[in-house]
């Protein structure tokens, strides 16, 4: 199987490359290295089944050649991180919408399967309960740029489903919930690498808001395995799956845990959202998925426990 991974030099993409190569696939990566990093895939570049192309998914001609050469597209290229989206709203929307349209249109010519990486941002600020795939979305006003991300990802999903229904393009959609692991950078706002770097360097650990917001964290290896299994399952076509973990933790508890596991003496400080991001910023209070749909179809159940994943990530940050 020849796989094309858009955004393959990113954190999740680079782990997906490893998984597919391990399974014997040929892998081509296209990445513009805007948030992805060449060093994420450096160790793969000597593999004869691996190819890296530096370029953007907005380049239609380039994408045409790459899609023509592959059997399946894993479409991961997207704007990443709350901080990046707030700092670059226009670029984020262009990449997420035009880029995805390019991928779907090109893949539909020969009906090549597309896995679309969507996001838990889709659900917006829904307050309680586990998030199920068919739940309503609850979004804020358009003057708050965070919500644009949710809308662009929703448009991606609408587009993918429309290509599936009207053009018979086989698509599989996964909504990713706070994935973490080695190579994730804190530069675009992600909380775990930020807290670990702060704790290891003795800097204050910065909790935004009151720290009572909840998230559930999933180890990247569990997620890329599920992605490949879903793309191989005929019943996953035309469907949407949450991929995350059903166990939530507050950000305050997370900060304490990381402080403890790193034996850090960093103080824990609270920063108002408007200082951390921008005036009027709205956070999701609660974000924990119901993962039974993927569980029932492919037996998806994340294996790695939070303490173990944090230990692994701490180790890899120390090595870097
Ligand atoms: N967060 C925090 N300190 C940081 C970075 C993030 O308290 O230095 C919080 C953030 O406000 C959010 C949670 O941690 O409530 C998860 O943030 P992240 O950006 O990793 O993911 P998302 O908000 O997309 O779930």
mmCIF file of N, CA, C and O and ligand atoms in Angstrom, residues 82 121 146 178 189-191 194-195 206-208 213 215 251 273 277 283 287, ligand 1:
data_model
loop_
_atom_site.group_PDB
_atom_site.id
_atom_site.type_symbol
_atom_site.label_atom_id
_atom_site.label_comp_id
_atom_site.label_asym_id
_atom_site.label_seq_id
_atom_site.Cartn_x
_atom_site.Cartn_y
_atom_site.Cartn_z
ATOM 1 N N UNK A 82 -4.258 25.952 19.917
ATOM 2 C CA UNK A 82 -5.114 27.113 20.183
ATOM 3 C C UNK A 82 -4.323 28.409 19.964
ATOM 4 O O UNK A 82 -4.797 29.365 19.360
ATOM 5 N N UNK A 121 -12.467 20.034 18.852
ATOM 6 C CA UNK A 121 -12.937 21.435 18.826
ATOM 7 C C UNK A 121 -14.331 21.524 18.196
ATOM 8 O O UNK A 121 -15.079 22.456 18.449
ATOM 9 N N UNK A 146 -11.211 31.754 18.199
ATOM 10 C CA UNK A 146 -11.101 30.327 18.492
ATOM 11 C C UNK A 146 -12.184 29.527 17.766
ATOM 12 O O UNK A 146 -11.943 28.419 17.305
ATOM 13 N N UNK A 178 -7.067 15.788 22.492
ATOM 14 C CA UNK A 178 -5.853 15.984 23.297
ATOM 15 C C UNK A 178 -4.896 14.789 23.271
ATOM 16 O O UNK A 178 -4.749 14.061 24.254
ATOM 17 N N UNK A 189 0.854 26.003 22.221
ATOM 18 C CA UNK A 189 -0.067 26.081 23.342
ATOM 19 C C UNK A 189 -0.344 24.780 24.063
ATOM 20 O O UNK A 189 -0.917 24.802 25.152
ATOM 21 N N UNK A 190 0.055 23.630 23.504
ATOM 22 C CA UNK A 190 -0.358 22.361 24.105
ATOM 23 C C UNK A 190 0.155 22.216 25.541
ATOM 24 O O UNK A 190 1.315 22.410 25.841
ATOM 25 N N UNK A 191 -0.773 21.815 26.390
ATOM 26 C CA UNK A 191 -0.513 21.937 27.822
ATOM 27 C C UNK A 191 0.560 20.973 28.348
ATOM 28 O O UNK A 191 1.399 21.380 29.175
ATOM 29 N N UNK A 194 4.139 21.946 27.583
ATOM 30 C CA UNK A 194 4.427 23.224 28.251
ATOM 31 C C UNK A 194 4.694 22.995 29.744
ATOM 32 O O UNK A 194 5.685 23.467 30.286
ATOM 33 N N UNK A 195 3.815 22.256 30.403
ATOM 34 C CA UNK A 195 3.985 22.019 31.843
ATOM 35 C C UNK A 195 5.298 21.255 32.104
ATOM 36 O O UNK A 195 6.006 21.539 33.066
ATOM 37 N N UNK A 206 2.259 27.260 34.467
ATOM 38 C CA UNK A 206 1.228 28.280 34.218
ATOM 39 C C UNK A 206 -0.132 27.654 33.937
ATOM 40 O O UNK A 206 -0.383 27.162 32.843
ATOM 41 N N UNK A 207 -1.008 27.711 34.934
ATOM 42 C CA UNK A 207 -2.384 27.235 34.706
ATOM 43 C C UNK A 207 -3.213 28.406 34.206
ATOM 44 O O UNK A 207 -3.213 29.478 34.812
ATOM 45 N N UNK A 208 -3.914 28.210 33.095
ATOM 46 C CA UNK A 208 -4.788 29.261 32.575
ATOM 47 C C UNK A 208 -6.183 29.087 33.162
ATOM 48 O O UNK A 208 -6.709 27.973 33.221
ATOM 49 N N UNK A 213 -10.929 23.214 34.641
ATOM 50 C CA UNK A 213 -11.364 22.659 33.356
ATOM 51 C C UNK A 213 -10.789 21.242 33.204
ATOM 52 O O UNK A 213 -9.691 20.969 33.689
ATOM 53 N N UNK A 215 -9.737 17.767 30.845
ATOM 54 C CA UNK A 215 -9.338 17.226 29.547
ATOM 55 C C UNK A 215 -9.032 15.749 29.754
ATOM 56 O O UNK A 215 -8.790 15.309 30.889
ATOM 57 N N UNK A 251 -7.003 20.383 34.883
ATOM 58 C CA UNK A 251 -5.689 20.919 34.515
ATOM 59 C C UNK A 251 -4.860 21.174 35.789
ATOM 60 O O UNK A 251 -3.644 21.022 35.807
ATOM 61 N N UNK A 273 -7.258 33.973 31.454
ATOM 62 C CA UNK A 273 -7.284 33.640 30.024
ATOM 63 C C UNK A 273 -6.935 34.831 29.140
ATOM 64 O O UNK A 273 -6.254 34.699 28.135
ATOM 65 N N UNK A 277 -4.181 34.311 26.357
ATOM 66 C CA UNK A 277 -4.561 34.302 24.939
ATOM 67 C C UNK A 277 -4.927 35.719 24.504
ATOM 68 O O UNK A 277 -4.070 36.484 24.124
ATOM 69 N N UNK A 283 -12.709 29.275 26.890
ATOM 70 C CA UNK A 283 -12.122 27.935 26.950
ATOM 71 C C UNK A 283 -13.249 26.903 27.017
ATOM 72 O O UNK A 283 -14.374 27.229 27.391
ATOM 73 N N UNK A 287 -13.988 18.407 28.405
ATOM 74 C CA UNK A 287 -13.804 17.766 27.102
ATOM 75 C C UNK A 287 -13.323 16.337 27.292
ATOM 76 O O UNK A 287 -12.135 16.069 27.400
HETATM 77 N N1 LIG B 1 -3.474 25.338 29.494
HETATM 78 C C1 LIG B 1 -2.921 25.812 30.662
HETATM 79 N N2 LIG B 1 -1.616 26.237 30.635
HETATM 80 C C2 LIG B 1 -0.860 26.212 29.509
HETATM 81 C C3 LIG B 1 -1.429 25.706 28.321
HETATM 82 C C4 LIG B 1 -2.756 25.281 28.351
HETATM 83 O O1 LIG B 1 -3.567 25.846 31.718
HETATM 84 O O2 LIG B 1 0.328 26.618 29.582
HETATM 85 C C5 LIG B 1 -4.869 24.859 29.535
HETATM 86 C C6 LIG B 1 -5.776 25.405 28.432
HETATM 87 O O3 LIG B 1 -6.317 26.665 28.779
HETATM 88 C C7 LIG B 1 -6.825 24.314 28.341
HETATM 89 C C8 LIG B 1 -6.043 23.025 28.657
HETATM 90 O O4 LIG B 1 -4.861 23.455 29.347
HETATM 91 O O5 LIG B 1 -7.835 24.488 29.283
HETATM 92 C C9 LIG B 1 -5.631 22.233 27.436
HETATM 93 O O6 LIG B 1 -4.992 23.116 26.546
HETATM 94 P P1 LIG B 1 -4.428 22.665 25.144
HETATM 95 O O7 LIG B 1 -4.111 23.925 24.383
HETATM 96 O O8 LIG B 1 -3.357 21.657 25.334
HETATM 97 O O9 LIG B 1 -5.639 21.899 24.466
HETATM 98 P P2 LIG B 1 -7.173 22.314 24.166
HETATM 99 O O10 LIG B 1 -7.484 23.598 24.836
HETATM 100 O O11 LIG B 1 -7.238 22.392 22.694
HETATM 101 O O12 LIG B 1 -7.955 21.189 24.737
#
